[in-house]
Protein backbone atom coordinates (compact mmCIF):
# COMPACT_ATOMS: atom_id res chain seq x y z
CA UNK A 1 0.00 0.00 0.00
CA UNK A 2 1.51 3.35 -1.11
CA UNK A 3 2.19 6.11 1.39
CA UNK A 4 -0.20 9.08 1.41
CA UNK A 5 1.84 12.16 0.46
CA UNK A 6 0.45 15.68 0.44
CA UNK A 7 2.38 18.46 -1.33
CA UNK A 8 2.21 22.12 -0.26
CA UNK A 9 4.37 25.19 -0.72
CA UNK A 10 4.63 26.06 2.99
CA UNK A 11 4.05 23.95 6.06
CA UNK A 12 3.86 25.64 9.46
CA UNK A 13 4.47 23.40 12.46
CA UNK A 14 2.73 24.74 15.56
CA UNK A 15 -0.48 26.67 16.16
CA UNK A 16 0.20 29.18 18.90
CA UNK A 17 0.44 32.93 18.37
CA UNK A 18 3.58 32.57 16.22
CA UNK A 19 2.27 29.80 13.99
CA UNK A 20 -1.14 31.35 13.44
CA UNK A 21 0.30 34.76 12.60
CA UNK A 22 2.71 33.15 10.17
CA UNK A 23 -0.23 31.31 8.64
CA UNK A 24 -2.22 34.54 8.24
CA UNK A 25 0.62 36.31 6.44
CA UNK A 26 1.46 33.32 4.25
CA UNK A 27 -2.20 32.87 3.33
CA UNK A 28 -2.61 36.53 2.40
CA UNK A 29 0.43 36.09 0.15
CA UNK A 30 -1.48 33.24 -1.55
CA UNK A 31 1.01 30.60 -0.45
CA UNK A 32 -1.84 28.35 0.75
CA UNK A 33 -0.06 27.25 3.94
CA UNK A 34 -0.80 24.06 5.82
CA UNK A 35 -0.59 24.28 9.62
CA UNK A 36 0.24 21.04 11.43
CA UNK A 37 -1.25 22.23 14.67
CA UNK A 38 -0.08 19.67 17.20
CA UNK A 39 -2.35 17.97 19.72
CA UNK A 40 -3.50 19.74 21.78
CA UNK A 41 -3.44 22.75 19.48
CA UNK A 42 -3.01 26.39 20.38
CA UNK A 43 0.20 26.63 22.38
CA UNK A 44 0.43 28.08 25.87
CA UNK A 45 -2.46 30.51 25.32
CA UNK A 46 -4.81 27.53 25.44
CA UNK A 47 -4.09 27.16 29.17
CA UNK A 48 -4.13 30.92 29.83
CA UNK A 49 -7.24 32.51 31.28
CA UNK A 50 -7.33 36.33 31.10
CA UNK A 51 -5.07 37.94 28.50
CA UNK A 52 -5.02 41.69 29.03
CA UNK A 53 -1.76 42.67 27.33
CA UNK A 54 -2.48 41.63 23.74
CA UNK A 55 -3.12 44.78 21.64
CA UNK A 56 -6.63 45.33 20.39
CA UNK A 57 -8.55 43.88 23.33
CA UNK A 58 -9.09 46.72 25.83
CA UNK A 59 -11.39 44.57 27.96
CA UNK A 60 -9.07 41.56 27.83
CA UNK A 61 -9.76 38.18 26.27
CA UNK A 62 -9.52 34.56 27.32
CA UNK A 63 -6.48 32.76 25.90
CA UNK A 64 -8.47 30.04 24.10
CA UNK A 65 -10.77 32.69 22.60
CA UNK A 66 -7.78 34.62 21.26
CA UNK A 67 -6.37 31.48 19.65
CA UNK A 68 -9.75 30.64 18.12
CA UNK A 69 -10.05 34.13 16.61
CA UNK A 70 -6.54 33.96 15.18
CA UNK A 71 -7.26 30.54 13.70
CA UNK A 72 -10.51 31.72 12.06
CA UNK A 73 -8.70 34.74 10.62
CA UNK A 74 -6.00 32.53 9.09
CA UNK A 75 -8.66 30.15 7.72
CA UNK A 76 -10.51 33.07 6.14
CA UNK A 77 -7.58 33.65 3.79
CA UNK A 78 -7.08 30.01 2.86
CA UNK A 79 -4.99 28.39 5.56
CA UNK A 80 -5.62 24.68 6.00
CA UNK A 81 -5.15 22.88 9.30
CA UNK A 82 -4.02 19.37 10.10
CA UNK A 83 -4.72 18.63 13.76
CA UNK A 84 -1.97 16.10 14.25
CA UNK A 85 1.54 15.82 15.69
CA UNK A 86 4.78 15.74 13.73
CA UNK A 87 6.60 12.49 14.42
CA UNK A 88 9.60 12.83 12.11
CA UNK A 89 11.19 15.27 9.68
CA UNK A 90 13.64 14.95 6.80
CA UNK A 91 15.14 18.36 6.08
CA UNK A 92 18.13 17.03 4.14
CA UNK A 93 16.73 18.04 0.74
CA UNK A 94 13.82 19.85 -0.88
CA UNK A 95 10.98 19.33 -0.84
CA UNK A 96 11.14 18.75 2.89
CA UNK A 97 9.33 15.74 4.34
CA UNK A 98 7.16 16.13 7.43
CA UNK A 99 5.71 12.89 8.79
CA UNK A 100 2.64 13.08 11.02
CA UNK A 101 1.16 10.68 13.51
CA UNK A 102 -1.88 9.51 11.61
CA UNK A 103 -2.28 11.55 8.42
CA UNK A 104 0.72 10.41 6.40
CA UNK A 105 3.49 12.61 4.99
CA UNK A 106 3.51 16.27 3.98
CA UNK A 107 6.15 17.57 1.59
CA UNK A 108 6.83 21.30 1.36
CA UNK A 109 9.14 23.78 -0.34
CA UNK A 110 9.54 25.78 2.87
CA UNK A 111 8.93 25.16 6.56
CA UNK A 112 8.20 27.48 9.48
CA UNK A 113 8.85 25.91 12.87
CA UNK A 114 6.65 27.47 15.55
CA UNK A 115 6.42 24.66 18.08
CA UNK A 116 7.07 26.95 21.05
CA UNK A 117 8.44 26.17 24.49
CA UNK A 118 6.66 24.81 27.53
CA UNK A 119 7.15 25.99 31.08
CA UNK A 120 8.65 23.49 33.48
CA UNK A 121 6.19 22.73 36.24
CA UNK A 122 6.47 21.16 39.66
CA UNK A 123 4.26 18.27 38.48
CA UNK A 124 2.01 18.41 41.54
CA UNK A 125 -1.66 17.44 41.11
CA UNK A 126 -2.71 20.50 43.10
CA UNK A 127 -0.56 22.73 40.89
CA UNK A 128 -2.18 21.35 37.75
CA UNK A 129 -5.67 21.78 39.16
CA UNK A 130 -5.07 25.46 39.96
CA UNK A 131 -3.26 26.54 36.78
CA UNK A 132 -4.94 29.73 35.67
CA UNK A 133 -6.57 30.05 39.09
CA UNK A 134 -3.65 31.48 41.01
CA UNK A 135 -0.87 29.30 39.58
CA UNK A 136 1.09 30.88 36.73
CA UNK A 137 4.42 30.59 34.94
CA UNK A 138 4.50 34.19 33.69
CA UNK A 139 4.61 37.21 35.99
CA UNK A 140 4.63 39.61 33.04
CA UNK A 141 1.40 38.04 31.78
CA UNK A 142 -0.46 37.66 35.06
CA UNK A 143 1.15 39.86 37.71
CA UNK A 144 -1.51 42.55 37.35
CA UNK A 145 -4.15 40.17 38.69
CA UNK A 146 -2.37 39.88 42.03
CA UNK A 147 -2.63 43.48 43.18
CA UNK A 148 -2.73 43.67 46.96
CA UNK A 149 -1.95 39.97 47.46
CA UNK A 150 1.00 38.07 48.88
CA UNK A 151 2.52 35.68 46.36
CA UNK A 152 5.32 33.13 46.09
CA UNK A 153 7.85 32.49 43.35
CA UNK A 154 9.48 29.06 43.03
CA UNK A 155 12.99 29.02 41.56
CA UNK A 156 16.52 30.14 42.21
CA UNK A 157 17.82 31.47 38.90
CA UNK A 158 17.80 34.86 37.22
CA UNK A 159 14.30 34.27 35.86
CA UNK A 160 12.92 33.71 39.36
CA UNK A 161 14.59 36.90 40.61
CA UNK A 162 13.22 38.86 37.64
CA UNK A 163 9.73 37.48 38.22
CA UNK A 164 9.87 38.33 41.93
CA UNK A 165 11.08 41.86 41.30
CA UNK A 166 8.40 42.44 38.69
CA UNK A 167 5.71 41.14 41.03
CA UNK A 168 6.65 43.71 43.70
CA UNK A 169 4.88 46.26 41.48
CA UNK A 170 1.58 44.58 42.34
CA UNK A 171 1.90 42.20 45.30
CA UNK A 172 2.23 43.33 48.90
CA UNK A 173 4.90 40.71 49.51
CA UNK A 174 6.84 38.11 47.50
CA UNK A 175 8.41 34.98 48.98
CA UNK A 176 11.02 33.21 46.85
CA UNK A 177 11.02 29.46 47.52
CA UNK A 178 14.10 27.52 46.43
CA UNK A 179 14.95 23.89 47.09
CA UNK A 180 18.69 24.48 47.58
CA UNK A 181 20.59 26.49 50.21
CA UNK A 182 22.17 28.72 47.56
CA UNK A 183 20.59 30.58 44.68
CA UNK A 184 21.73 29.99 41.11
CA UNK A 185 21.01 33.55 40.00
CA UNK A 186 23.79 35.94 39.04
CA UNK A 187 25.23 38.00 41.92
CA UNK A 188 23.67 41.24 40.68
CA UNK A 189 20.19 39.70 40.44
CA UNK A 190 20.55 38.13 43.88
CA UNK A 191 21.54 41.47 45.35
CA UNK A 192 18.57 43.23 43.78
CA UNK A 193 16.16 40.65 45.16
CA UNK A 194 17.76 40.45 48.61
CA UNK A 195 17.79 44.22 49.01
CA UNK A 196 14.13 44.68 48.05
CA UNK A 197 11.95 45.34 51.11
CA UNK A 198 9.03 43.33 49.70
CA UNK A 199 11.01 40.13 49.03
CA UNK A 200 11.96 37.39 51.49
CA UNK A 201 13.38 33.89 50.94
CA UNK A 202 12.57 30.33 51.98
CA UNK A 203 15.63 28.30 51.07
CA UNK A 204 16.12 24.55 51.42
CA UNK A 205 12.37 24.20 50.98
CA UNK A 206 10.17 22.68 48.31
CA UNK A 207 6.48 22.91 47.58
CA UNK A 208 4.68 19.82 48.83
CA UNK A 209 1.19 20.98 47.90
CA UNK A 210 -0.65 24.03 46.58
CA UNK A 211 -3.51 24.78 48.95
CA UNK A 212 -6.97 25.96 47.95
CA UNK A 213 -10.12 24.63 46.29
CA UNK A 214 -11.11 27.24 43.72
CA UNK A 215 -8.02 29.43 43.84
CA UNK A 216 -4.62 29.47 45.54
CA UNK A 217 -4.85 30.07 49.27
CA UNK A 218 -1.38 28.97 50.35
CA UNK A 219 1.47 26.49 50.03
CA UNK A 220 2.52 23.52 52.10
CA UNK A 221 6.32 23.59 52.21
CA UNK A 222 8.66 20.76 53.14
CA UNK A 223 12.03 21.41 54.75
CA UNK A 224 14.49 19.41 52.66
CA UNK A 225 16.75 18.71 55.67
CA UNK A 226 14.27 17.81 58.39
CA UNK A 227 11.20 16.90 56.36
CA UNK A 228 9.13 19.22 58.55
CA UNK A 229 6.02 20.67 56.94
CA UNK A 230 4.86 24.26 57.25
CA UNK A 231 2.28 26.44 55.56
CA UNK A 232 2.83 29.71 53.75
CA UNK A 233 -0.25 31.85 53.20
CA UNK A 234 -0.20 33.32 49.68
CA UNK A 235 -2.77 34.18 47.06
CA UNK A 236 -0.67 33.21 44.08
CA UNK A 237 2.15 30.93 42.97
CA UNK A 238 4.54 31.70 40.12
CA UNK A 239 6.66 28.80 38.90
CA UNK A 240 9.98 30.03 37.48
CA UNK A 241 12.11 26.94 37.03
CA UNK A 242 12.72 27.26 33.30
CA UNK A 243 11.22 26.37 29.94
CA UNK A 244 11.67 23.42 27.59
CA UNK A 245 11.59 24.22 23.85
CA UNK A 246 9.57 21.74 21.80
CA UNK A 247 12.40 20.87 19.41
CA UNK A 248 13.18 17.21 20.08
CA UNK A 249 11.81 16.12 16.71
CA UNK A 250 14.35 18.44 15.02
CA UNK A 251 17.40 17.03 16.83
CA UNK A 252 20.02 16.21 14.23
CA UNK A 253 18.20 18.21 11.56
CA UNK A 254 18.43 21.80 12.85
CA UNK A 255 21.13 23.49 14.89
CA UNK A 256 20.07 23.89 18.53
CA UNK A 257 21.76 25.47 21.52
CA UNK A 258 22.65 23.60 24.71
CA UNK A 259 19.11 24.02 26.07
CA UNK A 260 17.40 22.88 22.88
CA UNK A 261 16.35 26.28 21.49
CA UNK A 262 16.73 26.62 17.71
CA UNK A 263 19.61 28.81 16.61
CA UNK A 264 18.62 31.47 14.06
CA UNK A 265 20.41 34.08 11.99
CA UNK A 266 19.03 37.02 10.01
CA UNK A 267 16.09 37.08 12.40
CA UNK A 268 14.25 33.84 11.52
CA UNK A 269 16.51 31.67 9.35
CA UNK A 270 17.61 28.35 10.82
CA UNK A 271 20.67 26.29 9.93
CA UNK A 272 18.81 24.77 6.95
CA UNK A 273 18.03 26.93 3.92
CA UNK A 274 14.26 27.13 3.51
CA UNK A 275 13.47 26.36 7.14
CA UNK A 276 12.52 29.28 9.38
CA UNK A 277 11.71 29.61 13.08
CA UNK A 278 9.16 31.78 14.86
CA UNK A 279 8.26 32.45 18.48
CA UNK A 280 9.36 30.77 21.68
CA UNK A 281 11.03 27.90 19.86
CA UNK A 282 14.03 30.22 19.50
CA UNK A 283 13.15 33.18 21.76
CA UNK A 284 14.24 32.49 25.33
CA UNK A 285 14.12 36.14 26.39
CA UNK A 286 10.68 37.68 25.82
CA UNK A 287 8.22 34.76 25.63
CA UNK A 288 5.12 36.91 25.16
CA UNK A 289 2.17 36.24 22.88
CA UNK A 290 2.64 39.56 21.11
CA UNK A 291 6.35 39.00 20.47
CA UNK A 292 5.61 35.48 19.23
CA UNK A 293 3.01 36.92 16.85
CA UNK A 294 5.51 39.50 15.60
CA UNK A 295 8.08 36.75 15.07
CA UNK A 296 5.50 34.77 13.08
CA UNK A 297 4.94 37.78 10.84
CA UNK A 298 8.70 38.09 10.29
CA UNK A 299 9.08 34.41 9.43
CA UNK A 300 6.21 34.55 6.94
CA UNK A 301 7.69 37.57 5.16
CA UNK A 302 11.09 35.88 5.07
CA UNK A 303 9.47 32.77 3.56
CA UNK A 304 7.71 34.82 0.88
CA UNK A 305 10.97 36.44 -0.17
CA UNK A 306 12.91 33.18 -0.02
CA UNK A 307 10.39 31.31 -2.17
CA UNK A 308 10.47 34.10 -4.74
CA UNK A 309 14.19 33.42 -5.11
CA UNK A 310 13.91 29.60 -5.00
CA UNK A 311 11.46 28.01 -7.47
CA UNK A 312 9.39 25.09 -6.24
CA UNK A 313 10.83 21.60 -6.44
CA UNK A 314 8.20 19.13 -7.57
CA UNK A 315 7.95 16.01 -5.35
CA UNK A 316 8.58 13.75 -8.36
CA UNK A 317 11.93 15.40 -9.00
CA UNK A 318 13.71 14.67 -5.75
CA UNK A 319 12.00 12.20 -3.50
CA UNK A 320 14.59 9.79 -2.26
CA UNK A 321 13.32 7.30 0.30
CA UNK A 322 13.44 8.64 3.84
CA UNK A 323 16.33 7.18 5.88
CA UNK A 324 15.46 4.36 8.24
CA UNK A 325 14.61 5.35 11.80
Coordinates of C-alpha atoms in Angstrom, one line a residue:
X1 CA 0.0 0.0 0.0
X2 CA 1.5 3.3 -1.1
X3 CA 2.2 6.1 1.4
X4 CA -0.2 9.1 1.4
X5 CA 1.8 12.2 0.5
X6 CA 0.5 15.7 0.4
X7 CA 2.4 18.5 -1.3
X8 CA 2.2 22.1 -0.3
X9 CA 4.4 25.2 -0.7
X10 CA 4.6 26.1 3.0
X11 CA 4.1 24.0 6.1
X12 CA 3.9 25.6 9.5
X13 CA 4.5 23.4 12.5
X14 CA 2.7 24.7 15.6
X15 CA -0.5 26.7 16.2
X16 CA 0.2 29.2 18.9
X17 CA 0.4 32.9 18.4
X18 CA 3.6 32.6 16.2
X19 CA 2.3 29.8 14.0
X20 CA -1.1 31.4 13.4
X21 CA 0.3 34.8 12.6
X22 CA 2.7 33.2 10.2
X23 CA -0.2 31.3 8.6
X24 CA -2.2 34.5 8.2
X25 CA 0.6 36.3 6.4
X26 CA 1.5 33.3 4.2
X27 CA -2.2 32.9 3.3
X28 CA -2.6 36.5 2.4
X29 CA 0.4 36.1 0.2
X30 CA -1.5 33.2 -1.6
X31 CA 1.0 30.6 -0.4
X32 CA -1.8 28.3 0.7
X33 CA -0.1 27.2 3.9
X34 CA -0.8 24.1 5.8
X35 CA -0.6 24.3 9.6
X36 CA 0.2 21.0 11.4
X37 CA -1.2 22.2 14.7
X38 CA -0.1 19.7 17.2
X39 CA -2.4 18.0 19.7
X40 CA -3.5 19.7 21.8
X41 CA -3.4 22.7 19.5
X42 CA -3.0 26.4 20.4
X43 CA 0.2 26.6 22.4
X44 CA 0.4 28.1 25.9
X45 CA -2.5 30.5 25.3
X46 CA -4.8 27.5 25.4
X47 CA -4.1 27.2 29.2
X48 CA -4.1 30.9 29.8
X49 CA -7.2 32.5 31.3
X50 CA -7.3 36.3 31.1
X51 CA -5.1 37.9 28.5
X52 CA -5.0 41.7 29.0
X53 CA -1.8 42.7 27.3
X54 CA -2.5 41.6 23.7
X55 CA -3.1 44.8 21.6
X56 CA -6.6 45.3 20.4
X57 CA -8.6 43.9 23.3
X58 CA -9.1 46.7 25.8
X59 CA -11.4 44.6 28.0
X60 CA -9.1 41.6 27.8
X61 CA -9.8 38.2 26.3
X62 CA -9.5 34.6 27.3
X63 CA -6.5 32.8 25.9
X64 CA -8.5 30.0 24.1
X65 CA -10.8 32.7 22.6
X66 CA -7.8 34.6 21.3
X67 CA -6.4 31.5 19.6
X68 CA -9.8 30.6 18.1
X69 CA -10.1 34.1 16.6
X70 CA -6.5 34.0 15.2
X71 CA -7.3 30.5 13.7
X72 CA -10.5 31.7 12.1
X73 CA -8.7 34.7 10.6
X74 CA -6.0 32.5 9.1
X75 CA -8.7 30.2 7.7
X76 CA -10.5 33.1 6.1
X77 CA -7.6 33.7 3.8
X78 CA -7.1 30.0 2.9
X79 CA -5.0 28.4 5.6
X80 CA -5.6 24.7 6.0
X81 CA -5.1 22.9 9.3
X82 CA -4.0 19.4 10.1
X83 CA -4.7 18.6 13.8
X84 CA -2.0 16.1 14.2
X85 CA 1.5 15.8 15.7
X86 CA 4.8 15.7 13.7
X87 CA 6.6 12.5 14.4
X88 CA 9.6 12.8 12.1
X89 CA 11.2 15.3 9.7
X90 CA 13.6 14.9 6.8
X91 CA 15.1 18.4 6.1
X92 CA 18.1 17.0 4.1
X93 CA 16.7 18.0 0.7
X94 CA 13.8 19.8 -0.9
X95 CA 11.0 19.3 -0.8
X96 CA 11.1 18.8 2.9
X97 CA 9.3 15.7 4.3
X98 CA 7.2 16.1 7.4
X99 CA 5.7 12.9 8.8
X100 CA 2.6 13.1 11.0
X101 CA 1.2 10.7 13.5
X102 CA -1.9 9.5 11.6
X103 CA -2.3 11.6 8.4
X104 CA 0.7 10.4 6.4
X105 CA 3.5 12.6 5.0
X106 CA 3.5 16.3 4.0
X107 CA 6.1 17.6 1.6
X108 CA 6.8 21.3 1.4
X109 CA 9.1 23.8 -0.3
X110 CA 9.5 25.8 2.9
X111 CA 8.9 25.2 6.6
X112 CA 8.2 27.5 9.5
X113 CA 8.9 25.9 12.9
X114 CA 6.7 27.5 15.6
X115 CA 6.4 24.7 18.1
X116 CA 7.1 26.9 21.1
X117 CA 8.4 26.2 24.5
X118 CA 6.7 24.8 27.5
X119 CA 7.1 26.0 31.1
X120 CA 8.6 23.5 33.5
X121 CA 6.2 22.7 36.2
X122 CA 6.5 21.2 39.7
X123 CA 4.3 18.3 38.5
X124 CA 2.0 18.4 41.5
X125 CA -1.7 17.4 41.1
X126 CA -2.7 20.5 43.1
X127 CA -0.6 22.7 40.9
X128 CA -2.2 21.4 37.8
X129 CA -5.7 21.8 39.2
X130 CA -5.1 25.5 40.0
X131 CA -3.3 26.5 36.8
X132 CA -4.9 29.7 35.7
X133 CA -6.6 30.1 39.1
X134 CA -3.7 31.5 41.0
X135 CA -0.9 29.3 39.6
X136 CA 1.1 30.9 36.7
X137 CA 4.4 30.6 34.9
X138 CA 4.5 34.2 33.7
X139 CA 4.6 37.2 36.0
X140 CA 4.6 39.6 33.0
X141 CA 1.4 38.0 31.8
X142 CA -0.5 37.7 35.1
X143 CA 1.1 39.9 37.7
X144 CA -1.5 42.5 37.3
X145 CA -4.2 40.2 38.7
X146 CA -2.4 39.9 42.0
X147 CA -2.6 43.5 43.2
X148 CA -2.7 43.7 47.0
X149 CA -1.9 40.0 47.5
X150 CA 1.0 38.1 48.9
X151 CA 2.5 35.7 46.4
X152 CA 5.3 33.1 46.1
X153 CA 7.9 32.5 43.3
X154 CA 9.5 29.1 43.0
X155 CA 13.0 29.0 41.6
X156 CA 16.5 30.1 42.2
X157 CA 17.8 31.5 38.9
X158 CA 17.8 34.9 37.2
X159 CA 14.3 34.3 35.9
X160 CA 12.9 33.7 39.4
X161 CA 14.6 36.9 40.6
X162 CA 13.2 38.9 37.6
X163 CA 9.7 37.5 38.2
X164 CA 9.9 38.3 41.9
X165 CA 11.1 41.9 41.3
X166 CA 8.4 42.4 38.7
X167 CA 5.7 41.1 41.0
X168 CA 6.6 43.7 43.7
X169 CA 4.9 46.3 41.5
X170 CA 1.6 44.6 42.3
X171 CA 1.9 42.2 45.3
X172 CA 2.2 43.3 48.9
X173 CA 4.9 40.7 49.5
X174 CA 6.8 38.1 47.5
X175 CA 8.4 35.0 49.0
X176 CA 11.0 33.2 46.9
X177 CA 11.0 29.5 47.5
X178 CA 14.1 27.5 46.4
X179 CA 14.9 23.9 47.1
X180 CA 18.7 24.5 47.6
X181 CA 20.6 26.5 50.2
X182 CA 22.2 28.7 47.6
X183 CA 20.6 30.6 44.7
X184 CA 21.7 30.0 41.1
X185 CA 21.0 33.5 40.0
X186 CA 23.8 35.9 39.0
X187 CA 25.2 38.0 41.9
X188 CA 23.7 41.2 40.7
X189 CA 20.2 39.7 40.4
X190 CA 20.6 38.1 43.9
X191 CA 21.5 41.5 45.3
X192 CA 18.6 43.2 43.8
X193 CA 16.2 40.7 45.2
X194 CA 17.8 40.4 48.6
X195 CA 17.8 44.2 49.0
X196 CA 14.1 44.7 48.1
X197 CA 12.0 45.3 51.1
X198 CA 9.0 43.3 49.7
X199 CA 11.0 40.1 49.0
X200 CA 12.0 37.4 51.5
X201 CA 13.4 33.9 50.9
X202 CA 12.6 30.3 52.0
X203 CA 15.6 28.3 51.1
X204 CA 16.1 24.6 51.4
X205 CA 12.4 24.2 51.0
X206 CA 10.2 22.7 48.3
X207 CA 6.5 22.9 47.6
X208 CA 4.7 19.8 48.8
X209 CA 1.2 21.0 47.9
X210 CA -0.6 24.0 46.6
X211 CA -3.5 24.8 49.0
X212 CA -7.0 26.0 47.9
X213 CA -10.1 24.6 46.3
X214 CA -11.1 27.2 43.7
X215 CA -8.0 29.4 43.8
X216 CA -4.6 29.5 45.5
X217 CA -4.8 30.1 49.3
X218 CA -1.4 29.0 50.4
X219 CA 1.5 26.5 50.0
X220 CA 2.5 23.5 52.1
X221 CA 6.3 23.6 52.2
X222 CA 8.7 20.8 53.1
X223 CA 12.0 21.4 54.7
X224 CA 14.5 19.4 52.7
X225 CA 16.7 18.7 55.7
X226 CA 14.3 17.8 58.4
X227 CA 11.2 16.9 56.4
X228 CA 9.1 19.2 58.6
X229 CA 6.0 20.7 56.9
X230 CA 4.9 24.3 57.2
X231 CA 2.3 26.4 55.6
X232 CA 2.8 29.7 53.7
X233 CA -0.2 31.8 53.2
X234 CA -0.2 33.3 49.7
X235 CA -2.8 34.2 47.1
X236 CA -0.7 33.2 44.1
X237 CA 2.2 30.9 43.0
X238 CA 4.5 31.7 40.1
X239 CA 6.7 28.8 38.9
X240 CA 10.0 30.0 37.5
X241 CA 12.1 26.9 37.0
X242 CA 12.7 27.3 33.3
X243 CA 11.2 26.4 29.9
X244 CA 11.7 23.4 27.6
X245 CA 11.6 24.2 23.9
X246 CA 9.6 21.7 21.8
X247 CA 12.4 20.9 19.4
X248 CA 13.2 17.2 20.1
X249 CA 11.8 16.1 16.7
X250 CA 14.3 18.4 15.0
X251 CA 17.4 17.0 16.8
X252 CA 20.0 16.2 14.2
X253 CA 18.2 18.2 11.6
X254 CA 18.4 21.8 12.8
X255 CA 21.1 23.5 14.9
X256 CA 20.1 23.9 18.5
X257 CA 21.8 25.5 21.5
X258 CA 22.7 23.6 24.7
X259 CA 19.1 24.0 26.1
X260 CA 17.4 22.9 22.9
X261 CA 16.3 26.3 21.5
X262 CA 16.7 26.6 17.7
X263 CA 19.6 28.8 16.6
X264 CA 18.6 31.5 14.1
X265 CA 20.4 34.1 12.0
X266 CA 19.0 37.0 10.0
X267 CA 16.1 37.1 12.4
X268 CA 14.2 33.8 11.5
X269 CA 16.5 31.7 9.4
X270 CA 17.6 28.3 10.8
X271 CA 20.7 26.3 9.9
X272 CA 18.8 24.8 6.9
X273 CA 18.0 26.9 3.9
X274 CA 14.3 27.1 3.5
X275 CA 13.5 26.4 7.1
X276 CA 12.5 29.3 9.4
X277 CA 11.7 29.6 13.1
X278 CA 9.2 31.8 14.9
X279 CA 8.3 32.4 18.5
X280 CA 9.4 30.8 21.7
X281 CA 11.0 27.9 19.9
X282 CA 14.0 30.2 19.5
X283 CA 13.2 33.2 21.8
X284 CA 14.2 32.5 25.3
X285 CA 14.1 36.1 26.4
X286 CA 10.7 37.7 25.8
X287 CA 8.2 34.8 25.6
X288 CA 5.1 36.9 25.2
X289 CA 2.2 36.2 22.9
X290 CA 2.6 39.6 21.1
X291 CA 6.4 39.0 20.5
X292 CA 5.6 35.5 19.2
X293 CA 3.0 36.9 16.9
X294 CA 5.5 39.5 15.6
X295 CA 8.1 36.8 15.1
X296 CA 5.5 34.8 13.1
X297 CA 4.9 37.8 10.8
X298 CA 8.7 38.1 10.3
X299 CA 9.1 34.4 9.4
X300 CA 6.2 34.5 6.9
X301 CA 7.7 37.6 5.2
X302 CA 11.1 35.9 5.1
X303 CA 9.5 32.8 3.6
X304 CA 7.7 34.8 0.9
X305 CA 11.0 36.4 -0.2
X306 CA 12.9 33.2 0.0
X307 CA 10.4 31.3 -2.2
X308 CA 10.5 34.1 -4.7
X309 CA 14.2 33.4 -5.1
X310 CA 13.9 29.6 -5.0
X311 CA 11.5 28.0 -7.5
X312 CA 9.4 25.1 -6.2
X313 CA 10.8 21.6 -6.4
X314 CA 8.2 19.1 -7.6
X315 CA 8.0 16.0 -5.4
X316 CA 8.6 13.7 -8.4
X317 CA 11.9 15.4 -9.0
X318 CA 13.7 14.7 -5.8
X319 CA 12.0 12.2 -3.5
X320 CA 14.6 9.8 -2.3
X321 CA 13.3 7.3 0.3
X322 CA 13.4 8.6 3.8
X323 CA 16.3 7.2 5.9
X324 CA 15.5 4.4 8.2
X325 CA 14.6 5.4 11.8

